[in-house]
PDB file of C-alpha atoms in Angstrom:
ATOM      1  CA  MET A   1     -12.756 -29.269 -46.019  1.00  0.00           C
ATOM      2  CA  SER A   2     -12.787 -30.903 -49.064  1.00  0.00           C
ATOM      3  CA  GLU A   3     -15.781 -32.919 -48.611  1.00  0.00           C
ATOM      4  CA  ILE A   4     -18.962 -31.964 -46.714  1.00  0.00           C
ATOM      5  CA  ILE A   5     -19.108 -32.432 -43.124  1.00  0.00           C
ATOM      6  CA  LEU A   6     -22.286 -32.155 -41.637  1.00  0.00           C
ATOM      7  CA  MET A   7     -23.102 -29.890 -38.697  1.00  0.00           C
ATOM      8  CA  SER A   8     -24.252 -33.040 -36.584  1.00  0.00           C
ATOM      9  CA  ASP A   9     -20.555 -34.631 -37.002  1.00  0.00           C
ATOM     10  CA  PRO A  10     -18.552 -35.301 -33.740  1.00  0.00           C
ATOM     11  CA  MET A  11     -15.992 -33.076 -34.979  1.00  0.00           C
ATOM     12  CA  VAL A  12     -17.824 -30.053 -35.083  1.00  0.00           C
ATOM     13  CA  ALA A  13     -19.162 -30.393 -31.489  1.00  0.00           C
ATOM     14  CA  ALA A  14     -15.499 -31.301 -30.335  1.00  0.00           C
ATOM     15  CA  VAL A  15     -13.942 -27.825 -31.184  1.00  0.00           C
ATOM     16  CA  PRO A  16     -13.814 -25.733 -27.903  1.00  0.00           C
ATOM     17  CA  VAL A  17     -15.430 -22.273 -27.384  1.00  0.00           C
ATOM     18  CA  ARG A  18     -13.710 -19.381 -26.031  1.00  0.00           C
ATOM     19  CA  ASP A  19     -16.398 -16.900 -26.166  1.00  0.00           C
ATOM     20  CA  CYS A  20     -15.225 -13.430 -26.584  1.00  0.00           C
ATOM     21  CA  ARG A  21     -18.297 -11.709 -25.112  1.00  0.00           C
ATOM     22  CA  GLU A  22     -18.823  -9.587 -28.000  1.00  0.00           C
ATOM     23  CA  TRP A  23     -22.512  -7.960 -27.765  1.00  0.00           C
ATOM     24  CA  LEU A  24     -25.241  -9.120 -30.152  1.00  0.00           C
ATOM     25  CA  VAL A  25     -25.824  -5.692 -32.253  1.00  0.00           C
ATOM     26  CA  ASP A  26     -29.038  -4.791 -34.660  1.00  0.00           C
ATOM     27  CA  VAL A  27     -27.752  -5.095 -38.105  1.00  0.00           C
ATOM     28  CA  ARG A  28     -30.525  -2.558 -39.028  1.00  0.00           C
ATOM     29  CA  ARG A  29     -28.650   0.186 -36.925  1.00  0.00           C
ATOM     30  CA  CYS A  30     -25.734   0.199 -38.956  1.00  0.00           C
ATOM     31  CA  GLY A  31     -27.409   1.778 -41.895  1.00  0.00           C
ATOM     32  CA  GLN A  32     -25.510  -0.198 -44.502  1.00  0.00           C
ATOM     33  CA  MET A  33     -27.395  -3.339 -44.741  1.00  0.00           C
ATOM     34  CA  LEU A  34     -30.640  -4.226 -46.894  1.00  0.00           C
ATOM     35  CA  VAL A  35     -32.667  -6.204 -44.375  1.00  0.00           C
ATOM     36  CA  ASP A  36     -35.713  -8.508 -45.480  1.00  0.00           C
ATOM     37  CA  GLU A  37     -38.055  -8.108 -42.651  1.00  0.00           C
ATOM     38  CA  ARG A  38     -40.965  -9.939 -44.329  1.00  0.00           C
ATOM     39  CA  ALA A  39     -42.151 -13.006 -41.997  1.00  0.00           C
ATOM     40  CA  ARG A  40     -39.959 -12.435 -39.128  1.00  0.00           C
ATOM     41  CA  ASP A  41     -40.405 -12.415 -35.359  1.00  0.00           C
ATOM     42  CA  ALA A  42     -41.363  -9.240 -33.858  1.00  0.00           C
ATOM     43  CA  SER A  43     -38.739  -8.911 -31.336  1.00  0.00           C
ATOM     44  CA  GLY A  44     -36.400  -8.301 -33.841  1.00  0.00           C
ATOM     45  CA  ALA A  45     -33.950 -10.902 -32.685  1.00  0.00           C
ATOM     46  CA  PHE A  46     -33.353 -12.453 -36.199  1.00  0.00           C
ATOM     47  CA  ALA A  47     -31.912  -8.926 -37.391  1.00  0.00           C
ATOM     48  CA  HIS A  48     -28.973  -9.494 -34.787  1.00  0.00           C
ATOM     49  CA  LEU A  49     -25.461 -10.547 -35.125  1.00  0.00           C
ATOM     50  CA  ARG A  50     -22.153 -10.196 -32.774  1.00  0.00           C
ATOM     51  CA  GLU A  51     -20.443  -7.413 -33.701  1.00  0.00           C
ATOM     52  CA  GLY A  52     -17.392  -8.662 -35.110  1.00  0.00           C
ATOM     53  CA  VAL A  53     -19.687 -10.590 -37.606  1.00  0.00           C
ATOM     54  CA  LEU A  54     -21.692  -7.485 -38.601  1.00  0.00           C
ATOM     55  CA  ASP A  55     -18.122  -6.031 -38.889  1.00  0.00           C
ATOM     56  CA  ARG A  56     -16.856  -8.635 -41.635  1.00  0.00           C
ATOM     57  CA  LEU A  57     -20.541  -8.585 -43.339  1.00  0.00           C
ATOM     58  CA  VAL A  58     -20.107  -4.749 -43.908  1.00  0.00           C
ATOM     59  CA  LYS A  59     -16.750  -5.604 -45.594  1.00  0.00           C
ATOM     60  CA  ALA A  60     -17.980  -8.371 -47.718  1.00  0.00           C
ATOM     61  CA  GLN A  61     -20.435  -5.914 -48.761  1.00  0.00           C
ATOM     62  CA  ALA A  62     -17.673  -3.593 -50.209  1.00  0.00           C
ATOM     63  CA  CYS A  63     -16.375  -6.567 -51.872  1.00  0.00           C
ATOM     64  CA  LEU A  64     -19.143  -6.939 -54.306  1.00  0.00           C
ATOM     65  CA  PRO A  65     -19.054  -5.756 -57.841  1.00  0.00           C
ATOM     66  CA  GLU A  66     -20.857  -2.823 -58.687  1.00  0.00           C
ATOM     67  CA  GLY A  67     -24.637  -3.220 -58.878  1.00  0.00           C
ATOM     68  CA  PHE A  68     -24.900  -5.865 -56.048  1.00  0.00           C
ATOM     69  CA  ARG A  69     -25.989  -5.513 -52.611  1.00  0.00           C
ATOM     70  CA  LEU A  70     -26.016  -8.313 -49.946  1.00  0.00           C
ATOM     71  CA  LEU A  71     -29.689  -8.699 -48.793  1.00  0.00           C
ATOM     72  CA  PHE A  72     -30.116  -9.926 -45.078  1.00  0.00           C
ATOM     73  CA  ILE A  73     -32.167 -12.557 -44.165  1.00  0.00           C
ATOM     74  CA  GLU A  74     -31.513 -14.067 -40.767  1.00  0.00           C
ATOM     75  CA  GLY A  75     -28.650 -13.738 -38.226  1.00  0.00           C
ATOM     76  CA  TYR A  76     -29.637 -14.458 -34.565  1.00  0.00           C
ATOM     77  CA  ARG A  77     -31.848 -17.302 -33.670  1.00  0.00           C
ATOM     78  CA  PRO A  78     -32.929 -17.870 -29.840  1.00  0.00           C
ATOM     79  CA  PRO A  79     -31.566 -21.507 -29.018  1.00  0.00           C
ATOM     80  CA  ALA A  80     -35.409 -22.355 -27.958  1.00  0.00           C
ATOM     81  CA  LEU A  81     -36.468 -21.605 -31.828  1.00  0.00           C
ATOM     82  CA  GLN A  82     -33.408 -23.496 -33.078  1.00  0.00           C
ATOM     83  CA  ARG A  83     -34.808 -26.335 -31.011  1.00  0.00           C
ATOM     84  CA  HIS A  84     -38.034 -26.101 -32.459  1.00  0.00           C
ATOM     85  CA  TYR A  85     -36.877 -25.675 -35.736  1.00  0.00           C
ATOM     86  CA  PHE A  86     -34.646 -28.782 -35.303  1.00  0.00           C
ATOM     87  CA  ASP A  87     -36.976 -31.071 -33.509  1.00  0.00           C
ATOM     88  CA  GLY A  88     -39.899 -30.349 -36.562  1.00  0.00           C
ATOM     89  CA  TYR A  89     -37.682 -31.364 -39.217  1.00  0.00           C
ATOM     90  CA  ALA A  90     -36.512 -34.590 -37.570  1.00  0.00           C
ATOM     91  CA  ALA A  91     -39.985 -35.576 -36.843  1.00  0.00           C
ATOM     92  CA  GLU A  92     -40.562 -34.988 -40.632  1.00  0.00           C
ATOM     93  CA  LEU A  93     -37.812 -36.994 -41.677  1.00  0.00           C
ATOM     94  CA  ARG A  94     -38.412 -39.693 -39.183  1.00  0.00           C
ATOM     95  CA  ALA A  95     -41.993 -40.037 -40.370  1.00  0.00           C
ATOM     96  CA  ALA A  96     -40.962 -40.154 -44.114  1.00  0.00           C
ATOM     97  CA  HIS A  97     -38.110 -42.652 -43.235  1.00  0.00           C
ATOM     98  CA  PRO A  98     -39.353 -45.192 -40.163  1.00  0.00           C
ATOM     99  CA  ASP A  99     -36.517 -47.647 -40.802  1.00  0.00           C
ATOM    100  CA  TRP A 100     -33.828 -44.845 -40.093  1.00  0.00           C
ATOM    101  CA  SER A 101     -31.947 -44.811 -36.757  1.00  0.00           C
ATOM    102  CA  ALA A 102     -32.089 -41.904 -34.454  1.00  0.00           C
ATOM    103  CA  GLU A 103     -28.618 -40.956 -35.718  1.00  0.00           C
ATOM    104  CA  GLU A 104     -29.697 -41.329 -39.072  1.00  0.00           C
ATOM    105  CA  VAL A 105     -32.367 -38.931 -38.611  1.00  0.00           C
ATOM    106  CA  ARG A 106     -29.846 -36.514 -36.357  1.00  0.00           C
ATOM    107  CA  SER A 107     -27.567 -36.378 -39.376  1.00  0.00           C
ATOM    108  CA  ALA A 108     -30.077 -35.954 -42.083  1.00  0.00           C
ATOM    109  CA  ALA A 109     -31.937 -33.281 -40.184  1.00  0.00           C
ATOM    110  CA  SER A 110     -28.374 -31.440 -39.814  1.00  0.00           C
ATOM    111  CA  ARG A 111     -28.262 -30.724 -43.418  1.00  0.00           C
ATOM    112  CA  PHE A 112     -30.794 -28.316 -42.952  1.00  0.00           C
ATOM    113  CA  VAL A 113     -31.276 -27.274 -39.392  1.00  0.00           C
ATOM    114  CA  SER A 114     -28.065 -27.346 -36.971  1.00  0.00           C
ATOM    115  CA  PRO A 115     -28.472 -29.272 -33.818  1.00  0.00           C
ATOM    116  CA  PRO A 116     -29.388 -26.606 -30.980  1.00  0.00           C
ATOM    117  CA  GLU A 117     -26.267 -27.549 -28.955  1.00  0.00           C
ATOM    118  CA  ILE A 118     -23.912 -26.130 -31.728  1.00  0.00           C
ATOM    119  CA  ALA A 119     -26.093 -24.297 -34.076  1.00  0.00           C
ATOM    120  CA  PRO A 120     -24.101 -21.131 -35.549  1.00  0.00           C
ATOM    121  CA  HIS A 121     -27.335 -19.102 -35.431  1.00  0.00           C
ATOM    122  CA  SER A 122     -27.731 -19.462 -31.714  1.00  0.00           C
ATOM    123  CA  ALA A 123     -24.241 -18.089 -31.365  1.00  0.00           C
ATOM    124  CA  GLY A 124     -24.972 -14.985 -33.291  1.00  0.00           C
ATOM    125  CA  ALA A 125     -22.384 -15.973 -35.782  1.00  0.00           C
ATOM    126  CA  ALA A 126     -24.132 -17.112 -38.931  1.00  0.00           C
ATOM    127  CA  VAL A 127     -25.958 -15.289 -41.290  1.00  0.00           C
ATOM    128  CA  ASP A 128     -28.691 -16.335 -44.123  1.00  0.00           C
ATOM    129  CA  LEU A 129     -28.242 -13.964 -46.918  1.00  0.00           C
ATOM    130  CA  THR A 130     -28.532 -13.709 -50.730  1.00  0.00           C
ATOM    131  CA  LEU A 131     -27.982 -11.265 -53.397  1.00  0.00           C
ATOM    132  CA  ALA A 132     -29.987  -7.969 -54.768  1.00  0.00           C
ATOM    133  CA  ASP A 133     -29.301  -5.596 -57.642  1.00  0.00           C
ATOM    134  CA  ALA A 134     -28.868  -1.984 -56.912  1.00  0.00           C
ATOM    135  CA  ALA A 135     -32.605  -1.391 -56.534  1.00  0.00           C
ATOM    136  CA  GLY A 136     -32.651  -3.919 -53.815  1.00  0.00           C
ATOM    137  CA  HIS A 137     -34.822  -6.517 -55.945  1.00  0.00           C
ATOM    138  CA  GLU A 138     -33.939 -10.041 -55.166  1.00  0.00           C
ATOM    139  CA  LEU A 139     -31.611 -12.102 -57.547  1.00  0.00           C
ATOM    140  CA  ASP A 140     -31.644 -15.514 -58.777  1.00  0.00           C
ATOM    141  CA  LEU A 141     -29.334 -17.800 -56.845  1.00  0.00           C
ATOM    142  CA  GLY A 142     -31.318 -20.962 -57.967  1.00  0.00           C
ATOM    143  CA  THR A 143     -33.360 -22.018 -54.880  1.00  0.00           C
ATOM    144  CA  ALA A 144     -35.218 -19.806 -52.453  1.00  0.00           C
ATOM    145  CA  VAL A 145     -33.413 -19.162 -49.273  1.00  0.00           C
ATOM    146  CA  ASP A 146     -34.139 -22.077 -46.501  1.00  0.00           C
ATOM    147  CA  ALA A 147     -35.183 -24.526 -49.570  1.00  0.00           C
ATOM    148  CA  SER A 148     -34.693 -27.948 -48.062  1.00  0.00           C
ATOM    149  CA  PRO A 149     -32.710 -30.777 -49.551  1.00  0.00           C
ATOM    150  CA  GLU A 150     -36.183 -32.304 -50.255  1.00  0.00           C
ATOM    151  CA  GLU A 151     -38.305 -29.860 -51.780  1.00  0.00           C
ATOM    152  CA  SER A 152     -35.304 -28.310 -53.938  1.00  0.00           C
ATOM    153  CA  ALA A 153     -34.009 -31.680 -55.047  1.00  0.00           C
ATOM    154  CA  GLY A 154     -30.654 -30.957 -53.511  1.00  0.00           C
ATOM    155  CA  ALA A 155     -30.358 -27.458 -55.414  1.00  0.00           C
ATOM    156  CA  CYS A 156     -29.959 -26.156 -52.371  1.00  0.00           C
ATOM    157  CA  TYR A 157     -26.517 -27.372 -51.767  1.00  0.00           C
ATOM    158  CA  THR A 158     -23.854 -24.770 -52.708  1.00  0.00           C
ATOM    159  CA  HIS A 159     -22.278 -26.414 -55.659  1.00  0.00           C
ATOM    160  CA  ALA A 160     -25.252 -28.224 -56.929  1.00  0.00           C
ATOM    161  CA  ASP A 161     -25.402 -28.628 -60.665  1.00  0.00           C
ATOM    162  CA  ASN A 162     -29.193 -28.604 -61.236  1.00  0.00           C
ATOM    163  CA  ILE A 163     -29.305 -24.694 -61.483  1.00  0.00           C
ATOM    164  CA  SER A 164     -29.061 -22.343 -63.840  1.00  0.00           C
ATOM    165  CA  ASP A 165     -25.865 -20.716 -65.434  1.00  0.00           C
ATOM    166  CA  GLU A 166     -27.062 -16.921 -63.817  1.00  0.00           C
ATOM    167  CA  ALA A 167     -27.804 -18.675 -60.640  1.00  0.00           C
ATOM    168  CA  ARG A 168     -24.178 -20.619 -60.411  1.00  0.00           C
ATOM    169  CA  THR A 169     -22.852 -16.849 -61.365  1.00  0.00           C
ATOM    170  CA  HIS A 170     -24.572 -15.319 -58.824  1.00  0.00           C
ATOM    171  CA  ARG A 171     -23.779 -17.893 -55.900  1.00  0.00           C
ATOM    172  CA  GLY A 172     -19.938 -17.520 -57.202  1.00  0.00           C
ATOM    173  CA  ILE A 173     -20.361 -13.641 -56.844  1.00  0.00           C
ATOM    174  CA  LEU A 174     -21.612 -13.969 -53.284  1.00  0.00           C
ATOM    175  CA  ALA A 175     -19.267 -16.538 -52.229  1.00  0.00           C
ATOM    176  CA  ALA A 176     -16.318 -14.822 -53.230  1.00  0.00           C
ATOM    177  CA  ALA A 177     -17.313 -11.565 -51.356  1.00  0.00           C
ATOM    178  CA  LEU A 178     -17.909 -13.202 -48.372  1.00  0.00           C
ATOM    179  CA  ALA A 179     -14.972 -15.532 -48.338  1.00  0.00           C
ATOM    180  CA  ALA A 180     -13.234 -12.333 -49.154  1.00  0.00           C
ATOM    181  CA  ALA A 181     -13.984 -11.159 -45.396  1.00  0.00           C
ATOM    182  CA  GLY A 182     -13.677 -14.195 -43.647  1.00  0.00           C
ATOM    183  CA  PHE A 183     -16.788 -15.921 -43.708  1.00  0.00           C
ATOM    184  CA  VAL A 184     -17.271 -19.912 -44.305  1.00  0.00           C
ATOM    185  CA  ASN A 185     -20.345 -21.597 -45.863  1.00  0.00           C
ATOM    186  CA  TYR A 186     -22.116 -24.638 -44.893  1.00  0.00           C
ATOM    187  CA  PRO A 187     -22.177 -26.504 -48.346  1.00  0.00           C
ATOM    188  CA  THR A 188     -25.984 -27.938 -47.767  1.00  0.00           C
ATOM    189  CA  GLU A 189     -27.063 -24.250 -47.908  1.00  0.00           C
ATOM    190  CA  TRP A 190     -26.000 -21.432 -50.420  1.00  0.00           C
ATOM    191  CA  TRP A 191     -26.910 -18.757 -48.284  1.00  0.00           C
ATOM    192  CA  HIS A 192     -25.850 -19.735 -44.860  1.00  0.00           C
ATOM    193  CA  TRP A 193     -22.429 -18.237 -44.021  1.00  0.00           C
ATOM    194  CA  SER A 194     -20.711 -17.780 -40.697  1.00  0.00           C
ATOM    195  CA  PHE A 195     -17.944 -16.643 -38.735  1.00  0.00           C
ATOM    196  CA  GLY A 196     -16.484 -17.342 -35.395  1.00  0.00           C
ATOM    197  CA  ASP A 197     -18.491 -20.651 -34.562  1.00  0.00           C
ATOM    198  CA  ARG A 198     -17.549 -24.075 -34.154  1.00  0.00           C
ATOM    199  CA  TYR A 199     -17.971 -24.709 -37.453  1.00  0.00           C
ATOM    200  CA  TRP A 200     -16.046 -21.889 -38.599  1.00  0.00           C
ATOM    201  CA  ALA A 201     -13.301 -22.805 -36.272  1.00  0.00           C
ATOM    202  CA  LEU A 202     -13.065 -26.177 -37.688  1.00  0.00           C
ATOM    203  CA  ALA A 203     -12.756 -24.844 -41.338  1.00  0.00           C
ATOM    204  CA  ALA A 204     -10.699 -22.494 -40.451  1.00  0.00           C
ATOM    205  CA  GLU A 205      -8.676 -24.723 -38.477  1.00  0.00           C
ATOM    206  CA  ALA A 206      -8.897 -22.188 -35.524  1.00  0.00           C
ATOM    207  CA  GLU A 207      -7.875 -23.602 -32.080  1.00  0.00           C
ATOM    208  CA  ALA A 208     -11.387 -22.560 -30.797  1.00  0.00           C
ATOM    209  CA  ALA A 209     -14.513 -20.612 -31.562  1.00  0.00           C
ATOM    210  CA  LEU A 210     -14.960 -17.242 -30.601  1.00  0.00           C
ATOM    211  CA  TYR A 211     -18.636 -17.413 -30.289  1.00  0.00           C
ATOM    212  CA  GLY A 212     -20.817 -19.920 -28.141  1.00  0.00           C
ATOM    213  CA  PRO A 213     -24.610 -19.931 -27.721  1.00  0.00           C
ATOM    214  CA  THR A 214     -25.944 -16.794 -26.223  1.00  0.00           C
ATOM    215  CA  ASP A 215     -29.234 -15.018 -25.348  1.00  0.00           C
ATOM    216  CA  LEU A 216     -30.729 -11.836 -26.909  1.00  0.00           C
ATOM    217  CA  PRO A 217     -30.369  -9.112 -23.390  1.00  0.00           C
TER     218      PRO A 217
END
């Protein structure tokens, strides 16, 4: 996709789902991922991904140059929590732009939080992550993970030009490794990558998504 297609675009929702029924697995148990557990849910839902997605994440880490590691932030997000995030951000936008239509609010909200019915995180297919050095220290990628377009002045966009050369280099390293493992990026969020969901299927020109919304057992 040469232009940014938002999660709210009807083309994304139109992609069929043929769920392969892979289990959600705990990333922390594989022993190969550096996981940031600060301020995460006590249930540990955040640390789960579909089994095939985790396999590809391990492959992506192996593609990194020496001295770099992936730092896992968030994977699976229960549908109810996704709805809470989406509705909350939409309410903020509606209050800031009372002249916007419902569709304009939905579209703008989807730059930062996916509509619940198609959210890659709720399918266990998406991962938010960044880079760390060999000692586990988080590196500069231009913004904090989860920085909104408003608070980052658009620097959260993957190809933003208002970031440092160092941050741009780090984003390139991250992107190269994840793309080599088959992931696709959501261009409004440099940290968001997915495999097997509807957005991935659209970008990869696959016939159907491999994963749909699911619940943690």
